[in-house]
Amino acid sequence: MNIIQSLEKAYLKEGIPRFRVGDTIRVHAKVVEGDKERIQVFEGVVSGRQGEGAREVIRVRKLSYGVGVERLFPVHSPMIDKIELAKQGKVRRAKLYFLRELRGKAARIKEKERVYASVAGATQPEAAEEK
């Protein structure tokens, strides 16, 4: 671990879920209006990630009243309250900038198929107790 990583370690935020480009996330960001502070939820598709450590930034894109809106969020910023994973997307790109030109159904991202423990052949705890 080099000097920069050891200094940044104190600023890293705990409890951030693992997400990738193409996933739909909810970012709970703190918004300051005058002397009041509130939390605003921004839900959209992660269209890019860059940086690492305390400098990591994600680009989130959503549609608001038919207009595409993109925001950059520093992941470990104190202005970010929490990040929730809504859906996992199935994409083959690192940056989804092509979504800017697409409209309607063409701009959708397929949802990743999830494998549950019962499907994978694992025993369920309820079934083991009944026997």
Backbone as a chain_set.jsonl record, in Angstrom:
{"seq": "MNIIQSLEKAYLKEGIPRFRVGDTIRVHAKVVEGDKERIQVFEGVVSGRQGEGAREVIRVRKLSYGVGVERLFPVHSPMIDKIELAKQGKVRRAKLYFLRELRGKAARIKEKERVYASVAGATQPEAAEEK", "coords": {"N": [[0.846, -1.174, 0.0], [0.683, 2.105, -0.986], [1.657, 5.514, -0.096], [-0.367, 7.4, -0.724], [-2.695, 5.81, -0.909], [-2.864, 4.925, 1.751], [-3.372, 7.321, 3.086], [-5.844, 8.043, 1.947], [-7.489, 6.056, 2.906], [-8.726, 6.678, 5.333], [-10.822, 8.293, 4.537], [-12.601, 6.774, 3.126], [-15.851, 5.491, 2.574], [-18.036, 3.373, 4.388], [-20.22, 0.549, 3.783], [-21.138, 0.731, 1.151], [-22.808, -0.642, -1.56], [-21.87, -3.322, -3.825], [-21.704, -2.511, -7.108], [-22.087, -2.29, -10.675], [-21.332, -0.956, -13.957], [-24.24, -0.282, -15.782], [-26.05, -1.151, -13.921], [-29.0, -0.303, -12.06], [-29.324, 2.224, -9.764], [-30.078, 3.806, -6.591], [-29.343, 6.912, -5.463], [-28.945, 8.58, -2.536], [-28.759, 11.757, -1.984], [-27.528, 14.6, -0.229], [-29.072, 17.73, -0.099], [-28.638, 21.159, 0.045], [-30.583, 23.859, 0.863], [-30.689, 27.072, 1.28], [-30.733, 27.574, 4.657], [-31.567, 25.092, 5.265], [-31.417, 21.512, 5.138], [-31.883, 18.675, 3.147], [-32.708, 15.321, 2.009], [-32.357, 14.061, -1.194], [-33.493, 11.77, -3.568], [-31.942, 10.184, -6.236], [-32.533, 8.279, -8.887], [-31.229, 6.066, -11.229], [-29.494, 4.761, -14.152], [-26.245, 3.452, -13.974], [-23.871, 4.848, -15.897], [-21.198, 5.093, -16.189], [-18.005, 4.703, -14.594], [-15.26, 6.104, -12.877], [-11.912, 6.632, -11.741], [-10.485, 5.792, -8.496], [-10.58, 4.547, -5.14], [-10.831, 7.14, -2.728], [-11.308, 9.042, -4.611], [-13.142, 8.15, -6.436], [-15.676, 8.324, -8.921], [-19.037, 8.256, -10.017], [-21.193, 8.113, -12.855], [-24.489, 8.825, -13.278], [-27.476, 8.205, -14.98], [-30.716, 9.322, -15.808], [-34.194, 9.506, -16.859], [-36.099, 12.374, -16.899], [-39.166, 13.609, -17.063], [-39.162, 13.06, -19.823], [-36.716, 14.047, -20.623], [-33.274, 13.484, -20.768], [-31.157, 13.18, -17.97], [-28.036, 13.579, -16.549], [-25.844, 12.951, -13.858], [-22.9, 13.499, -11.976], [-21.541, 11.737, -9.312], [-19.498, 11.867, -6.525], [-18.39, 9.014, -4.996], [-17.535, 8.568, -2.333], [-18.171, 10.899, -1.017], [-19.098, 13.229, 1.577], [-21.565, 14.346, 1.087], [-23.16, 12.412, 0.039], [-25.603, 10.366, 1.221], [-26.504, 7.623, 1.235], [-26.23, 4.702, -0.883], [-28.234, 2.683, -2.878], [-28.825, -0.477, -4.382], [-30.884, -1.083, -7.045], [-31.585, -2.572, -9.434], [-29.885, -5.091, -11.33], [-28.019, -4.767, -14.217], [-27.469, -6.124, -17.52], [-24.809, -5.733, -19.366], [-22.272, -5.072, -21.885], [-20.269, -3.237, -21.956], [-17.965, -0.724, -20.794], [-18.474, 1.948, -20.569], [-21.505, 3.636, -20.978], [-22.249, 5.538, -22.941], [-23.596, 5.548, -25.319], [-26.264, 5.421, -24.8], [-27.27, 7.954, -24.741], [-28.119, 8.757, -27.272], [-30.18, 7.028, -27.817], [-33.72, 6.268, -27.75], [-36.785, 5.664, -25.985], [-37.939, 2.296, -26.068], [-35.599, 1.263, -27.068], [-33.602, 2.196, -25.469], [-33.567, 0.671, -23.241], [-32.182, -1.547, -20.747], [-31.258, -4.888, -20.43], [-32.212, -6.991, -17.71], [-30.118, -8.597, -15.389], [-29.993, -12.097, -14.995], [-30.753, -13.666, -12.01], [-29.316, -16.057, -9.843], [-30.695, -18.122, -7.567], [-30.293, -19.582, -4.282], [-31.793, -21.948, -3.891], [-32.22, -22.836, -6.461], [-29.677, -23.375, -7.297], [-29.089, -25.726, -6.068], [-28.624, -25.833, -3.383], [-29.426, -26.619, 0.017], [-32.434, -25.716, 1.661], [-32.942, -23.917, 4.708], [-35.451, -24.151, 6.016], [-36.555, -26.499, 5.001], [-34.754, -28.397, 5.901], [-35.152, -28.39, 8.644], [-37.707, -29.445, 8.936], [-37.487, -32.169, 8.391]], "CA": [[0.0, 0.0, 0.0], [1.526, 3.289, -1.052], [1.338, 6.592, 0.838], [-1.649, 8.01, -1.082], [-3.759, 4.888, -0.511], [-2.981, 4.9, 3.204], [-4.015, 8.564, 3.491], [-7.234, 8.024, 1.5], [-8.23, 5.008, 3.609], [-9.526, 7.309, 6.384], [-11.954, 8.988, 3.94], [-13.475, 5.838, 2.438], [-17.142, 5.305, 3.211], [-18.43, 1.969, 4.582], [-21.608, 0.221, 3.483], [-21.509, 0.981, -0.238], [-22.997, -1.944, -2.203], [-21.104, -3.581, -5.046], [-22.496, -2.311, -8.315], [-21.292, -2.173, -11.887], [-21.939, -0.154, -15.01], [-25.451, -0.927, -16.278], [-26.973, -1.373, -12.814], [-29.846, 0.817, -11.665], [-29.083, 2.495, -8.35], [-30.694, 4.979, -5.97], [-28.355, 7.692, -4.723], [-29.56, 9.505, -1.588], [-27.822, 12.88, -1.898], [-27.942, 15.709, 0.627], [-29.241, 18.97, -0.835], [-28.721, 22.29, 0.952], [-31.374, 24.965, 0.332], [-30.65, 28.103, 2.311], [-30.196, 27.018, 5.898], [-32.163, 23.771, 5.456], [-30.772, 20.398, 4.432], [-32.785, 17.535, 2.959], [-32.143, 14.242, 1.201], [-33.041, 13.876, -2.465], [-33.154, 10.481, -4.166], [-31.702, 10.233, -7.676], [-32.498, 6.886, -9.34], [-30.911, 5.964, -12.637], [-28.558, 3.738, -14.603], [-24.834, 3.824, -13.904], [-23.368, 4.833, -17.266], [-19.746, 5.121, -16.188], [-17.259, 4.839, -13.344], [-13.861, 6.455, -13.101], [-11.161, 6.874, -10.52], [-10.462, 4.715, -7.515], [-10.385, 5.009, -3.772], [-11.648, 8.277, -2.31], [-11.555, 9.888, -5.784], [-14.014, 7.449, -7.378], [-16.847, 9.076, -9.339], [-19.956, 7.504, -10.877], [-22.087, 8.909, -13.691], [-25.809, 8.202, -13.217], [-28.358, 8.794, -15.985], [-32.138, 9.009, -15.687], [-35.099, 10.31, -17.657], [-36.972, 13.217, -16.094], [-40.157, 14.236, -17.943], [-38.76, 12.87, -21.202], [-35.403, 14.65, -20.881], [-32.201, 12.747, -20.114], [-30.385, 13.945, -16.991], [-26.867, 12.855, -16.037], [-25.144, 13.602, -12.757], [-21.696, 12.855, -11.452], [-21.541, 11.651, -7.857], [-18.328, 11.29, -5.862], [-18.936, 7.909, -4.206], [-17.175, 8.669, -0.92], [-18.406, 12.265, -0.567], [-20.014, 13.35, 2.718], [-22.871, 14.784, 0.605], [-23.911, 11.214, -0.322], [-26.066, 9.702, 2.438], [-26.355, 6.187, 0.998], [-26.454, 4.226, -2.245], [-28.958, 1.41, -2.888], [-28.861, -1.173, -5.662], [-32.27, -1.394, -7.392], [-31.588, -3.659, -10.406], [-28.601, -5.378, -11.955], [-28.153, -4.77, -15.661], [-26.582, -7.0, -18.286], [-24.198, -4.935, -20.427], [-20.948, -5.538, -22.304], [-19.446, -2.059, -22.158], [-17.52, -0.06, -19.577], [-19.126, 3.256, -20.581], [-22.759, 3.512, -21.714], [-22.551, 6.839, -23.516], [-24.467, 5.38, -26.472], [-27.654, 5.573, -24.351], [-27.68, 9.341, -24.943], [-28.778, 8.891, -28.57], [-31.295, 6.097, -27.932], [-34.988, 6.735, -27.203], [-37.851, 4.685, -25.752], [-37.601, 0.909, -25.759], [-34.218, 0.994, -27.484], [-32.692, 2.625, -24.405], [-33.677, -0.217, -22.085], [-31.085, -2.478, -20.477], [-31.773, -6.159, -19.923], [-31.878, -7.259, -16.319], [-29.301, -9.793, -15.222], [-30.696, -13.212, -14.362], [-30.179, -13.985, -10.706], [-29.361, -17.463, -9.463], [-31.015, -18.231, -6.156], [-29.668, -20.733, -3.629], [-32.601, -23.15, -4.084], [-32.035, -23.268, -7.841], [-28.309, -23.851, -7.447], [-28.954, -27.043, -5.463], [-28.358, -25.738, -1.945], [-30.579, -26.997, 0.832], [-33.063, -24.602, 2.344], [-32.961, -24.167, 6.148], [-36.782, -24.564, 6.453], [-36.758, -27.894, 4.602], [-33.884, -29.242, 6.725], [-35.72, -28.462, 9.995], [-38.921, -30.25, 8.907], [-37.169, -33.601, 8.272]], "C": [[0.896, 1.242, 0.0], [0.991, 4.399, -0.134], [-0.041, 7.192, 0.546], [-2.803, 7.108, -0.658], [-3.938, 4.855, 1.0], [-3.631, 6.191, 3.736], [-5.501, 8.577, 3.125], [-8.089, 7.035, 2.28], [-9.139, 5.592, 4.699], [-10.795, 7.95, 5.825], [-12.917, 8.051, 3.22], [-14.73, 5.585, 3.261], [-17.46, 3.81, 3.288], [-19.876, 1.776, 4.135], [-22.055, 0.545, 2.075], [-21.656, -0.371, -0.93], [-22.096, -2.086, -3.432], [-22.032, -3.416, -6.231], [-21.558, -2.074, -9.48], [-21.985, -1.229, -12.858], [-23.114, -0.941, -15.582], [-26.466, -1.208, -15.185], [-27.792, -0.11, -12.562], [-29.682, 1.004, -10.167], [-29.891, 3.706, -7.904], [-29.628, 5.664, -5.134], [-29.113, 8.686, -3.844], [-28.556, 10.625, -1.324], [-28.396, 13.97, -1.008], [-27.962, 16.98, -0.217], [-29.416, 20.087, 0.186], [-29.47, 23.42, 0.248], [-31.468, 26.026, 1.417], [-29.995, 27.555, 3.564], [-30.758, 25.635, 6.192], [-31.401, 22.725, 4.646], [-31.768, 19.254, 4.346], [-32.093, 16.502, 2.094], [-33.005, 14.06, -0.035], [-32.557, 12.582, -3.092], [-33.049, 10.655, -5.677], [-31.553, 8.786, -8.139], [-32.235, 6.85, -10.832], [-29.897, 4.866, -12.899], [-27.138, 4.269, -14.49], [-24.27, 3.706, -15.316], [-21.855, 4.923, -17.329], [-19.19, 5.247, -14.784], [-15.851, 5.258, -13.703], [-13.214, 6.783, -11.776], [-11.181, 5.663, -9.611], [-10.24, 5.315, -6.142], [-11.316, 6.161, -3.438], [-11.995, 9.19, -3.481], [-12.518, 9.26, -6.778], [-15.289, 8.249, -7.632], [-17.707, 8.18, -10.215], [-20.837, 8.486, -11.631], [-23.414, 8.164, -13.742], [-26.732, 8.955, -14.161], [-29.797, 8.362, -15.729], [-32.928, 9.873, -16.645], [-36.012, 11.067, -16.724], [-37.883, 13.989, -17.039], [-39.711, 14.187, -19.409], [-37.407, 13.459, -21.573], [-34.358, 13.856, -20.11], [-31.383, 13.654, -19.201], [-29.248, 13.067, -16.5], [-26.246, 13.659, -14.912], [-23.929, 12.794, -12.387], [-21.76, 12.893, -9.934], [-20.197, 11.126, -7.378], [-18.819, 10.256, -4.85], [-18.69, 8.101, -2.712], [-17.356, 10.079, -0.358], [-19.301, 12.283, 0.675], [-21.403, 13.841, 2.304], [-23.731, 13.608, 0.115], [-24.287, 10.498, 0.97], [-25.923, 8.194, 2.314], [-26.638, 5.894, -0.461], [-27.125, 2.868, -2.139], [-28.932, 0.829, -4.29], [-30.298, -1.58, -5.944], [-32.338, -2.601, -8.328], [-30.178, -3.865, -10.933], [-28.815, -5.501, -13.452], [-27.128, -5.673, -16.314], [-26.05, -6.2, -19.47], [-22.805, -5.483, -20.725], [-20.007, -4.376, -22.57], [-19.038, -1.485, -20.81], [-18.14, 1.322, -19.453], [-20.368, 3.15, -21.465], [-23.185, 4.849, -22.319], [-23.476, 6.728, -24.722], [-25.937, 5.518, -26.079], [-28.17, 6.995, -24.582], [-28.451, 9.529, -26.242], [-30.012, 8.013, -28.695], [-32.535, 6.653, -27.242], [-35.913, 5.538, -26.954], [-37.355, 3.299, -25.4], [-36.16, 0.566, -26.116], [-33.224, 1.319, -26.381], [-32.769, 1.734, -23.175], [-32.446, -1.106, -21.965], [-31.692, -3.748, -19.911], [-31.332, -6.365, -18.488], [-31.133, -8.582, -16.233], [-30.118, -10.868, -14.514], [-29.989, -13.569, -13.074], [-30.343, -15.46, -10.416], [-29.584, -17.519, -7.965], [-30.448, -19.523, -5.592], [-30.457, -22.012, -3.867], [-32.437, -23.699, -5.496], [-30.659, -23.904, -8.021], [-28.091, -25.202, -6.769], [-28.638, -27.012, -3.98], [-29.618, -26.117, -1.178], [-31.121, -25.761, 1.544], [-33.132, -24.904, 3.837], [-34.328, -24.628, 6.646], [-37.006, -26.046, 6.171], [-35.919, -28.836, 5.48], [-34.465, -29.402, 8.127], [-36.939, -29.357, 10.039], [-38.616, -31.737, 8.918], [-36.772, -34.212, 9.553]], "O": [[1.751, 1.407, 0.87], [-0.029, 4.214, 0.53], [-0.803, 7.463, 1.475], [-3.79, 7.592, -0.104], [-5.068, 4.766, 1.479], [-4.359, 6.151, 4.728], [-6.325, 9.065, 3.898], [-9.312, 7.174, 2.305], [-10.213, 5.05, 4.957], [-11.758, 8.135, 6.568], [-13.96, 8.501, 2.745], [-14.675, 5.478, 4.486], [-17.18, 3.068, 2.347], [-20.659, 2.726, 4.111], [-23.257, 0.628, 1.825], [-20.725, -1.176, -0.897], [-21.626, -1.098, -3.996], [-23.04, -4.115, -6.337], [-20.396, -1.709, -9.304], [-23.095, -0.763, -12.601], [-22.993, -2.139, -15.838], [-27.629, -1.477, -15.483], [-27.336, 1.004, -12.817], [-29.874, 0.068, -9.39], [-30.33, 4.518, -8.719], [-29.075, 5.07, -4.209], [-29.842, 9.537, -4.354], [-27.62, 10.461, -0.541], [-29.598, 14.234, -1.028], [-27.017, 17.277, -0.947], [-30.246, 19.981, 1.089], [-29.061, 23.884, -0.817], [-32.242, 25.887, 2.364], [-28.842, 27.123, 3.537], [-30.469, 25.058, 7.24], [-30.82, 23.026, 3.603], [-32.416, 18.902, 5.332], [-31.036, 16.759, 1.518], [-34.224, 13.922, 0.058], [-31.354, 12.322, -3.144], [-33.948, 11.202, -6.316], [-30.559, 8.135, -7.82], [-32.921, 7.512, -11.611], [-29.495, 4.138, -11.991], [-26.863, 5.407, -14.87], [-24.197, 2.61, -15.872], [-21.279, 4.839, -18.414], [-19.822, 5.822, -13.898], [-15.307, 4.821, -14.717], [-13.881, 7.162, -10.814], [-11.806, 4.646, -9.911], [-9.772, 6.445, -6.006], [-12.481, 6.148, -3.836], [-12.887, 10.03, -3.36], [-12.693, 9.794, -7.873], [-15.903, 8.779, -6.707], [-17.193, 7.437, -11.051], [-21.184, 9.551, -11.12], [-23.473, 7.019, -14.19], [-26.774, 10.185, -14.152], [-30.067, 7.19, -15.467], [-32.411, 10.852, -17.184], [-36.637, 10.471, -15.846], [-37.44, 14.907, -17.731], [-39.868, 15.163, -20.143], [-36.996, 13.375, -22.731], [-34.539, 13.584, -18.923], [-30.969, 14.745, -19.594], [-29.474, 11.932, -16.081], [-26.132, 14.882, -14.991], [-23.926, 11.566, -12.472], [-22.001, 13.942, -9.338], [-19.788, 10.039, -7.786], [-19.583, 10.59, -3.945], [-19.575, 7.813, -1.907], [-16.76, 10.419, 0.665], [-20.179, 11.429, 0.807], [-22.336, 13.758, 3.103], [-24.909, 13.795, -0.191], [-23.415, 10.071, 1.727], [-25.306, 7.55, 3.163], [-27.205, 6.715, -1.182], [-26.657, 1.996, -1.407], [-29.008, 1.565, -5.274], [-30.883, -2.341, -5.174], [-33.067, -3.553, -8.051], [-29.376, -2.932, -10.977], [-29.684, -6.246, -13.905], [-26.069, -5.953, -15.754], [-26.755, -6.008, -20.461], [-22.235, -6.245, -19.943], [-19.049, -4.516, -23.329], [-19.694, -1.736, -19.799], [-18.315, 1.82, -18.34], [-20.293, 2.632, -22.579], [-24.348, 5.241, -22.217], [-24.087, 7.722, -25.114], [-26.781, 5.714, -26.953], [-29.381, 7.213, -24.613], [-29.345, 10.372, -26.31], [-30.821, 8.228, -29.597], [-32.432, 7.409, -26.277], [-35.822, 4.522, -27.643], [-36.475, 3.132, -24.555], [-35.571, -0.335, -25.519], [-32.12, 0.776, -26.361], [-32.11, 2.006, -22.172], [-31.759, -1.379, -22.95], [-32.54, -3.697, -19.02], [-30.234, -5.973, -18.094], [-31.47, -9.552, -16.911], [-30.842, -10.587, -13.558], [-28.772, -13.752, -13.051], [-31.385, -16.047, -10.708], [-28.769, -17.026, -7.186], [-30.154, -20.455, -6.34], [-29.854, -23.072, -4.031], [-32.511, -24.911, -5.699], [-30.494, -24.848, -8.794], [-27.007, -25.772, -6.885], [-28.405, -28.06, -3.377], [-30.734, -25.953, -1.671], [-30.368, -24.884, 1.968], [-33.362, -26.056, 4.206], [-34.395, -25.412, 7.593], [-37.575, -26.763, 6.994], [-36.346, -29.956, 5.765], [-34.288, -30.453, 8.742], [-37.2, -29.979, 11.069], [-39.431, -32.512, 9.42], [-36.478, -35.406, 9.603]]}, "num_chains": 1, "name": "protein.A"}
